Structures are given as structure tokens and as C-alpha cells.
Coordinates of C-alpha atoms and ligand atoms in Angstrom, one line a residue:
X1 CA 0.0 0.0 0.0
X2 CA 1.8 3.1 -1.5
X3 CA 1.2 6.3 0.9
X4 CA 1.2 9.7 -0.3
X5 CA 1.4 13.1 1.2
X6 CA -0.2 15.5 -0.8
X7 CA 0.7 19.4 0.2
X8 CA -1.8 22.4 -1.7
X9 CA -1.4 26.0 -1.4
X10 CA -2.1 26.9 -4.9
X11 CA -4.5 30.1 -3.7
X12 CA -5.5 30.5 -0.5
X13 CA -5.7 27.4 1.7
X14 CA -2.9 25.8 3.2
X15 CA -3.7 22.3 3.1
X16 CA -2.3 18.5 3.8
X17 CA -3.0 14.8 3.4
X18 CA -2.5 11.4 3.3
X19 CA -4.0 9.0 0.7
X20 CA -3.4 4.9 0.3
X21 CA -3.1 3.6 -3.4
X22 CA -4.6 6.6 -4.8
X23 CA -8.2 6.0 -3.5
X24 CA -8.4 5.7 0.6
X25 CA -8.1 9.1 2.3
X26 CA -6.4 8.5 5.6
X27 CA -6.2 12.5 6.4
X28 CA -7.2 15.6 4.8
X29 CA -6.4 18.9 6.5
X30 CA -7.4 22.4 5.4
X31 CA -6.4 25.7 7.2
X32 CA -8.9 27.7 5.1
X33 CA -7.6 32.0 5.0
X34 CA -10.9 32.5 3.7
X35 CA -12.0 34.8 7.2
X36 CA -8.6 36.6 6.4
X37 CA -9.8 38.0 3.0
X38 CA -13.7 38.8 3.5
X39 CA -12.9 42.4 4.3
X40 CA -11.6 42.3 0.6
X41 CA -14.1 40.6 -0.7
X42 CA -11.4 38.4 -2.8
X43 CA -7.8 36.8 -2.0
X44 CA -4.9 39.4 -1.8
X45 CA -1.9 37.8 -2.7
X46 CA 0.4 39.3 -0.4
X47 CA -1.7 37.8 2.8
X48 CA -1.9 34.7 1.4
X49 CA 1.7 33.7 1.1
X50 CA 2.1 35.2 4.9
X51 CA -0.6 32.9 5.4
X52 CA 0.7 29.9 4.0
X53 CA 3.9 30.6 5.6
X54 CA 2.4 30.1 9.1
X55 CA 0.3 27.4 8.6
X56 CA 1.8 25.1 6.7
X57 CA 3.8 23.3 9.6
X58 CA 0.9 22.8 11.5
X59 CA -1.0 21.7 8.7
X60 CA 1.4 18.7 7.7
X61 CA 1.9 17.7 10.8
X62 CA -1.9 17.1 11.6
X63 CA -2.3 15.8 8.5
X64 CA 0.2 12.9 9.5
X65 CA -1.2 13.0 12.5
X66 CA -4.6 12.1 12.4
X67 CA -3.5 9.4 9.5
X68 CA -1.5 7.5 12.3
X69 CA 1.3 7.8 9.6
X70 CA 5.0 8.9 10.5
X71 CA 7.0 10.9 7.9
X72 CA 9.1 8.0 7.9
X73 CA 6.2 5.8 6.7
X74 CA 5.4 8.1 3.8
X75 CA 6.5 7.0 0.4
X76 CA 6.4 10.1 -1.9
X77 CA 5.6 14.0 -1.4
X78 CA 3.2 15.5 -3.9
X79 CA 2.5 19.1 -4.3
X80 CA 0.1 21.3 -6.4
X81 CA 3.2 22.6 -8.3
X82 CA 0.6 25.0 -11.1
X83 CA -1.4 26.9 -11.3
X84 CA -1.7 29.7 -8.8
X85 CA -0.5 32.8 -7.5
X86 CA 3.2 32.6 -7.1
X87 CA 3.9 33.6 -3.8
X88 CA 1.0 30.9 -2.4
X89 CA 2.8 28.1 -4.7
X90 CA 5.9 28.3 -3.4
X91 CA 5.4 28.0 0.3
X92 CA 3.7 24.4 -0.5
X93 CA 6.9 23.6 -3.5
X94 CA 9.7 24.9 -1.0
X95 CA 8.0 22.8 1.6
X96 CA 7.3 19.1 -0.5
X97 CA 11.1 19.7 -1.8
X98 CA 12.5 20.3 1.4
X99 CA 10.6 16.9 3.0
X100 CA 11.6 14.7 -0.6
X101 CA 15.3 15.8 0.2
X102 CA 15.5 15.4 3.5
X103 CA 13.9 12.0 3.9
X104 CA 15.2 10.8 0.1
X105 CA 11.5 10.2 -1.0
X106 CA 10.4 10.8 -4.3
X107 CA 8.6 14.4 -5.4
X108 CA 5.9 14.4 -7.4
X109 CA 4.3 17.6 -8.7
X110 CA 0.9 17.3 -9.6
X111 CA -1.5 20.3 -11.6
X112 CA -3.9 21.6 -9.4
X113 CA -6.6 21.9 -12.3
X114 CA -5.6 18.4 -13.1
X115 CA -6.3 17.2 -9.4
X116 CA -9.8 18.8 -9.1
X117 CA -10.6 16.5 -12.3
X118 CA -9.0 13.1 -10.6
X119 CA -10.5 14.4 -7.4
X120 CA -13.9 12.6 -8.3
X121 CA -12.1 9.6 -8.3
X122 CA -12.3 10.0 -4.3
X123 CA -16.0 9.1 -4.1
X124 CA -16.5 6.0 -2.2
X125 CA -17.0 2.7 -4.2
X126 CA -18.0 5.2 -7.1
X127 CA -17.4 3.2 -10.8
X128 CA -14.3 5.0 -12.5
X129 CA -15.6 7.2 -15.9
X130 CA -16.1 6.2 -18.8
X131 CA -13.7 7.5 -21.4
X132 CA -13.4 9.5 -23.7
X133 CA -14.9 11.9 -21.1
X134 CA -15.4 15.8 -20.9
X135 CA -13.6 17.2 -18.4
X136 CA -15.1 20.5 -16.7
X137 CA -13.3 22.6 -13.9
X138 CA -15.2 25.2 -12.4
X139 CA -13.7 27.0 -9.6
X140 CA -12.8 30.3 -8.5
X141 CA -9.8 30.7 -10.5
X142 CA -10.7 28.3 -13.3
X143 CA -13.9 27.7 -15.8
X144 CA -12.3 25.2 -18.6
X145 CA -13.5 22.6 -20.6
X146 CA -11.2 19.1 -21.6
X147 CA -11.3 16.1 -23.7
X148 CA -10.4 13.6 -21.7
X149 CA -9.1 10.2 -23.4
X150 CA -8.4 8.6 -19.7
X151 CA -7.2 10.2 -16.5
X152 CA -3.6 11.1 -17.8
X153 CA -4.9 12.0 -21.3
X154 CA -6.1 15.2 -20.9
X155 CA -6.4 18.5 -23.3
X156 CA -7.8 21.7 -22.8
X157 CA -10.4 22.5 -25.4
X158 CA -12.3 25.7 -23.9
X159 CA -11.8 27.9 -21.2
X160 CA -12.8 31.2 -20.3
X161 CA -12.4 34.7 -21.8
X162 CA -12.6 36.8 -18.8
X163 CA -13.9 35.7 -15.5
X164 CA -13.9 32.4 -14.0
X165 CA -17.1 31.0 -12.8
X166 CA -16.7 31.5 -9.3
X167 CA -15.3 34.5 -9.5
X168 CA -18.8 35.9 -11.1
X169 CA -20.3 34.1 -7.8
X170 CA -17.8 36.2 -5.5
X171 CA -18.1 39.3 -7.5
X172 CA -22.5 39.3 -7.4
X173 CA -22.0 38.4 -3.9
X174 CA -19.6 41.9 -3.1
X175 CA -22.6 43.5 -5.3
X176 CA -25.3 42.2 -3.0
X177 CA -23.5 43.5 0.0
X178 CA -23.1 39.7 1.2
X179 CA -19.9 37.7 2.0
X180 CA -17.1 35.5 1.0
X181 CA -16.8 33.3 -0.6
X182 CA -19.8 34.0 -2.5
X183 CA -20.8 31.0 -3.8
X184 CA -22.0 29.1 -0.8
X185 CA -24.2 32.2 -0.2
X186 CA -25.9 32.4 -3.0
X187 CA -26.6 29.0 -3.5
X188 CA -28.4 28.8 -0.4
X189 CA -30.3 31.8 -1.3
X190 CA -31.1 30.5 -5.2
X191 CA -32.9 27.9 -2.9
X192 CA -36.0 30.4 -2.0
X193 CA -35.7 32.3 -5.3
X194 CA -37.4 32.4 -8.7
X195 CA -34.5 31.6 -11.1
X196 CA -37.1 33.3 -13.8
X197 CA -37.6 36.7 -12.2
X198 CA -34.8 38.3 -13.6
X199 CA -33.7 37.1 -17.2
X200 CA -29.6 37.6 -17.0
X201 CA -27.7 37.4 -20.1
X202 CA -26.4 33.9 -21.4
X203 CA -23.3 34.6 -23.2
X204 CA -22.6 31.4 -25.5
X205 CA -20.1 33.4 -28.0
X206 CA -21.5 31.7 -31.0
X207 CA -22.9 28.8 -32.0
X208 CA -19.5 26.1 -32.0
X209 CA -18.4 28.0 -29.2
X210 CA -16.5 25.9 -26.0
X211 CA -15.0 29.1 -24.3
X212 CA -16.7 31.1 -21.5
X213 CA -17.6 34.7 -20.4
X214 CA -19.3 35.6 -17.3
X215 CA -18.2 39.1 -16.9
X216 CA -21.3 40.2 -19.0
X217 CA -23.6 38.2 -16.2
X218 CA -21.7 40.0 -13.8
X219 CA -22.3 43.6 -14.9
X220 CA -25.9 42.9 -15.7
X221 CA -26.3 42.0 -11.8
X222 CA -24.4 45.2 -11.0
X223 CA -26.7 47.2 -13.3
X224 CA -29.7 45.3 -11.8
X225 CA -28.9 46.2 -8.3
X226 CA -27.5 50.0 -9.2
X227 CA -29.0 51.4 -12.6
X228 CA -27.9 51.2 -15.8
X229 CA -25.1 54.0 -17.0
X230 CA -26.5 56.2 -19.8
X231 CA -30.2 55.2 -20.1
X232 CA -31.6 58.3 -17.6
X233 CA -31.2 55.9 -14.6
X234 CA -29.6 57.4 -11.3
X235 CA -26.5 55.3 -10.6
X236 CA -26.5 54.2 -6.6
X237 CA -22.7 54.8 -6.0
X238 CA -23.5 52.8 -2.2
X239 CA -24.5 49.4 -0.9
X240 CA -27.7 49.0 -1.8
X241 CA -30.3 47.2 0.9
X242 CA -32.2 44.4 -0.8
X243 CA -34.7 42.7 1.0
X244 CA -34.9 39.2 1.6
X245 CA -36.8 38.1 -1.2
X246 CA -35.3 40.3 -3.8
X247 CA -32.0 38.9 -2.6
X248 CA -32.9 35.6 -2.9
X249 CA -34.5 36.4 -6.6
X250 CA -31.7 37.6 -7.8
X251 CA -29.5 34.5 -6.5
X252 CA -31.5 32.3 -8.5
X253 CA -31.8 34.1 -11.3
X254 CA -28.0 34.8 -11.8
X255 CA -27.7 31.1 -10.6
X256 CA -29.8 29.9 -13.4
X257 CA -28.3 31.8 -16.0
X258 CA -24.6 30.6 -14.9
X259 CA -26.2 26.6 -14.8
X260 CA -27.9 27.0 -18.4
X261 CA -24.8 28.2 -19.6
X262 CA -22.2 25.6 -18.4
X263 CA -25.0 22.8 -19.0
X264 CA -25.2 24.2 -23.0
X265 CA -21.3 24.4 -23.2
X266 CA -21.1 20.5 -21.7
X267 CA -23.8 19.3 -24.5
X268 CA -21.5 20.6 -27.1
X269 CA -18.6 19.4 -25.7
X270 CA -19.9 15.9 -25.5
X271 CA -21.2 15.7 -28.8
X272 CA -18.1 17.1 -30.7
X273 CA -16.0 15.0 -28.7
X274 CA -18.3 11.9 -29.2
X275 CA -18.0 11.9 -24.8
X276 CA -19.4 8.7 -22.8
X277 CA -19.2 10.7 -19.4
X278 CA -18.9 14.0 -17.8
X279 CA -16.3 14.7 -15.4
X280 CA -16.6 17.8 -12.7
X281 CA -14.2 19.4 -10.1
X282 CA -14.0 22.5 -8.4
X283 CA -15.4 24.5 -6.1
X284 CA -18.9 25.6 -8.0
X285 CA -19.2 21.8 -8.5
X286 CA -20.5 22.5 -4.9
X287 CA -23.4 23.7 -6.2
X288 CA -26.7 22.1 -5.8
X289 CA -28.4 23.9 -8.3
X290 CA -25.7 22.5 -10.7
X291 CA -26.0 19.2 -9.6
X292 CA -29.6 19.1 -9.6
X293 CA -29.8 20.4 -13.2
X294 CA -27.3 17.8 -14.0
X295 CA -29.5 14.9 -12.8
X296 CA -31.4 14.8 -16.1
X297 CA -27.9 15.1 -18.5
X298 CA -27.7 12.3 -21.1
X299 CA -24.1 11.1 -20.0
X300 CA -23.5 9.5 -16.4
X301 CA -21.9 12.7 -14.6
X302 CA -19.3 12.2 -12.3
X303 CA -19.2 14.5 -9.3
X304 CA -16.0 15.0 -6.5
X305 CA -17.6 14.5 -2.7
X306 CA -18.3 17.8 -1.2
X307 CA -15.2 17.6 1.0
X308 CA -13.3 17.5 -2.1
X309 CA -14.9 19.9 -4.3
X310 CA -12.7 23.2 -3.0
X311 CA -9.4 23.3 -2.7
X312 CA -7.8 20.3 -0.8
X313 CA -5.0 18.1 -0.6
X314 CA -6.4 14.5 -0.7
X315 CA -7.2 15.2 -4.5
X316 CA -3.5 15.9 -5.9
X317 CA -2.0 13.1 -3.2
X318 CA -4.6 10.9 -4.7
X319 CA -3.7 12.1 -8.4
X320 CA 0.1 11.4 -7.9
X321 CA -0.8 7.8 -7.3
X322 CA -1.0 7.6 -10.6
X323 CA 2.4 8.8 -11.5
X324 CA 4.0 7.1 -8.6
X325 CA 3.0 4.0 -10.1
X326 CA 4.4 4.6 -13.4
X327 CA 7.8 6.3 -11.7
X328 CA 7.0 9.6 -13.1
X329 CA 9.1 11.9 -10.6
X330 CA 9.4 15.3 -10.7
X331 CA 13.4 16.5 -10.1
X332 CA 14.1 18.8 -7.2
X333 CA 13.9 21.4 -9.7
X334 CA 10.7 21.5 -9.6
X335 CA 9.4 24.8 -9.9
X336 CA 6.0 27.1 -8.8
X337 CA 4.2 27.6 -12.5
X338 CA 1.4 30.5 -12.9
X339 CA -0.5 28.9 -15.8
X340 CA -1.6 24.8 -16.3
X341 CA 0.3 22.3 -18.0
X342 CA -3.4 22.4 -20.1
X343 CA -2.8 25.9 -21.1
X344 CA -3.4 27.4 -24.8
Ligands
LIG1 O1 -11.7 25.1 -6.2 P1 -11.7 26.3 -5.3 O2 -11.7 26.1 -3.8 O3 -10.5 27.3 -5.7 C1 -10.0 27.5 -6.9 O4 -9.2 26.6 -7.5 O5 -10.3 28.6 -7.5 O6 -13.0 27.2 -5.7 C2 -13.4 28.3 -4.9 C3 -14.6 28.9 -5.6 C4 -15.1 30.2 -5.0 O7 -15.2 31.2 -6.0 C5 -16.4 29.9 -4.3 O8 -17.3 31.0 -4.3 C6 -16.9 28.8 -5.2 O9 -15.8 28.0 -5.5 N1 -17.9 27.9 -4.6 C7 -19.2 27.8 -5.0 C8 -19.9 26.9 -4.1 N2 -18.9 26.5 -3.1 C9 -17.8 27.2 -3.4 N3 -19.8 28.3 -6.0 C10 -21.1 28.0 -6.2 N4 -21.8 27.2 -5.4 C11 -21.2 26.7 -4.3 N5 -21.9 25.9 -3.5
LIG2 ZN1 -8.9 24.9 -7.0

């Protein structure tokens, strides 16, 4: 039984844990820095590395911890090596390297958009996908779609113009005066809404279209709630107070508009690419709405476990499995990478 310790701190949580043959999570630790950006209303780079900094010792060594596993018992160190912001990536690269080194076990860097595709793979007694699959990340950094021909075959083949998915969900949450992370919040409101009291743009860019735009959806929301520029309307410069309903109106309207997008971009998908399954990671695959909507899809859809939806650890630990199988290190080298091996 091959042990992994997986470390993540690709954006802003500092996280650790400890995964048998790729499958079994014995530990999964997450120092979340989420309280640490609210008052911004989005992760600041700057406190997110002095974040990472602090927790990361504490993190690895529950993680061991509370999967009864000594370091000495570990048999490779993988880390989220891409993407993310630079300063987060390499408190979690300087820290795998420096544990590989020291206790001569092998590195293995793992893509962090590539993880929260395997990461669905951590459902319990779940069948593994069919392939060729579509691969769909939607997170707060990331909205992109893949073709997958099996779990190391993977290539990008839409993504998003401006802002990720998530980040839409933060962003109409700031506009609604409500917190962060957004997308938690709104869900739960979308819940007591009318997703047809509002009708948001859906922005497809054309008919063969696989890439993504949500800051349209965005703006509309922020026009919505303030007034539209240059049409007579006074502009509200301040918060405005919604009441309960409106706010939950809203919610499901922006919600709906976001779900019949992604849903029409993953029916394309599948038929160009002639897909037997769907394959979703991320944090919005948190969603209920999504999930809901999904029920009825055509293909067998394949979602992570809640735990293992936002960022974690457990998903790239249980990734490098696969490489560790195949002796596919990384070299000590390894270095911190804005963008996704998947990149265009
Ligand atoms: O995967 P993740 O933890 O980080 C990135 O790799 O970006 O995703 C975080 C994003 C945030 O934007 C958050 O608002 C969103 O996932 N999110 C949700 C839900 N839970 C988290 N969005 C919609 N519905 C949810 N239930
Ligand atoms: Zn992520």
C-alpha cells in the first residue's frame, strides 16, 4: 500500500493529506484563509503567502497525525506545483522539496486543475468514468472545458475569456453586499428564489463556441442592483439594501443563467467530442443547483464529494498515485508555474 502526502497551497488554503493507493483518504487537513480575505471581498496575494507561511507546519503535521502515519512511513511527497498565484505556490513547492530531500523520497508535482478533475475519483465505491470523457473545472480561478481520453490524457479544449465561474459568484455576492466566498451564499439563497424573475444574459459566444464569459452576467447583476449608466437611470454609488426576497431572486436568477450556460457548453462538448461521461471538479461543483440540473444530462456525470470539491490536498496526493505507479518523478527542480500544463 503506497502512501502519499499530498501538500496544496495553490491560492488561498494551506492544506495536507495522506491517501493509500490513490483511493483511501487517511487524512485531509485544510487551514482555510478564507476569514482573512472577507474584508476584501477576494484573495490578496500578499496575505496569502504570509498565510501559507504560518500554517503550513501545523497543517502537515496534523495531516500525519490524524492518519496515524509517521513521515518515515510516507513513500512520496506531492504538491500542487501549477497553477496559482506565485507567492502561495511556493510556500507548499519549498516545503514538498524540502521533506523529498531530506527524507530521500520521491517528489511528485501534480496540476492543481488536473487534481480537481481526478478528485472525483475519491468518491467512495464510485465506478471509475467512462472515457473518452469531458472534463469541466469550475472553480474560482478556473472555468475550462477538456477532452479527456483517460485520466492522464487530458487536453484543454475551452476555457474562459474573462472571469472564471466562481469568480462571477464572488463578485455578485460583493454586489449584493453579502460575504465571502460567494458561492456558498448564494446557493443557499437561489434555494428560496425564482431563477425566472430576472432574465440575465447567457453569453454562448457563438454557435461552436466551447470558451466562456461571465463578466457580461456580472455587470448585468451590477446594473440590476444599481442602474444602468447612460439610459436616464440614477447610478447608486453605495450598498444597496435588498430585501430578503429580492435577494434571494436575484441569487437564483444569476444562478440559473450561470447553470444553463455551463450545461449548454457541456452538450456541445460531448457531442463534438463523441463523450461517454462527464467529469466535474472545483469549487462551484459544490453547487446544488448544478447538480440538480445535472441529474437529467444524457451522459453518467461524475461529481467529486463535497469535501473534495474546494481546494484540498487528498485530491492531488490521490492524483500522484498515478504517476508514482508509473515512476514519473518530478526533479528537485521543480518549480512554482502560474499557468496549467493544459494551457493554450
Ligand atoms: O476550487 P476552489 O476552492 O478554488 C480555486 O481553485 O479557485 O473554488 C473556490 C470557488 C469560490 O469562487 C467559491 O465561491 C466557489 O468556488 N464555490 C461555490 C460553491 N462553493 C464554493 N460556487 C457556487 N456554489 C457553491 N456551493
Ligand atoms: Zn482549485
Amino acid at each position: 500500500m503506497a502512501r502519499i502526502l499530498g501538500i496544496e497551497s495553490t491560492c488561498d488554503e494551506t492544506a495536507a493529506a495522506v491517501v493509500a493507493d490513490g483511493r483511501a483518504v487517511l487524512s485531509n487537513v485544510v487551514a482555510s484563509q478564507a476569514h482573512l480575505h472577507a474584508k476584501y471581498r477576494g484573495v490578496v496575494p500578499e496575505i496569502a503567502s504570509r498565510a501559507h507561511i504560518e500554517n503550513i507546519l501545523p497543517v502537515l503535521r496534523e495531516a500525519l497525525q490524524q492518519a496515524n502515519t509517521a513521515l518515515e512511513e510516507i513513500d512520496a511527497i506531492s504538491v500542487a506545483h501549477r497553477p496559482g498565484l506565485i507567492g502561495s505556490l511556493l510556500i507548499g513547492v519549498t516545503a514538498a522539496k524540502t521533506l523529498a530531500w531530506s527524507m530521500g523520497k520521491p517528489l511528485i508535482g501534480v496540476d492543481h486543475v488536473h487534481a480537481h478533475l481526478y478528485s472525483v475519483m475519491l468518491a467512495e465505491n464510485s465506478p471509475s468514468p467512462t472515457f473518452p470523457a469531458v472534463g469541466l473545472v469550475v472553480s474560482g480561478g478556473h472555468t475550462a472545458l477538456y477532452e479527456m481520453k483517460s485520466f492522464v490524457d487530458v487536453q484543454l479544449v475551452g476555457s474562459t475569456i474573462d472571469d472564471a465561474v466562481g469568480e462571477a459568484y464572488d463578485k455578485v455576492s460583493a454586489i449584493l453586499g453579502l460575504g465571502y466566498p460567494g458561492g456558498p451564499i448564494i446557493d443557499k439563497l437561489a434555494e428560496s428564489g425564482d431563477g425566472g424573475a430576472i432574465r440575465f444574459p447567457r453569453t454562448l459566444l457563438g454557435r461552436d463556441s466551447l470558451d466562456f464569459s461571465f463578466s457580461g452576467l456580472k455587470t448585468a447583476v451590477l446594473y440590476h442592483v444599481r442602474g444602468v449608466p447612460g439610459k436616464g437611470q440614477q447610478i447608486k454609488q453605495v450598498q444597496v439594501a435588498l430585501g430578503e426576497s429580492e435577494l434571494a431572486n436575484i441569487s437564483a436568477s444569476f444562478q440559473a443563467a450561470c447553470i444553463e450556460v455551463i450545461t449548454t457548453k457541456l452538450k456541445r462538448a460531448a457531442k463534438r467530442l463523441g463523450a461517454k461521461s462527464i467529469v466535474i471538479g472545483g469549487g462551484v461543483s459544490a453547487n446544488r443547483g448544478l447538480r440538480q440540473a445535472l441529474e437529467k444530462f444524457s451522459l453518467p456525470v461524475f461529481f467529486p464529494p463535497l469535501p473534495y470539491c474546494t481546494d484540498n490536498a487528498a485530491m492531488s496526493a490521490a492524483l500522484a498515485h498515478l504517476f508514482y505507479e508509473r515512476k514519473d518523478f518530478s526533479p528537485l527542480s521543480l518549480d512554482a508555474l502560474p499557468q496549467s500544463r493544459f494551457s493554450r
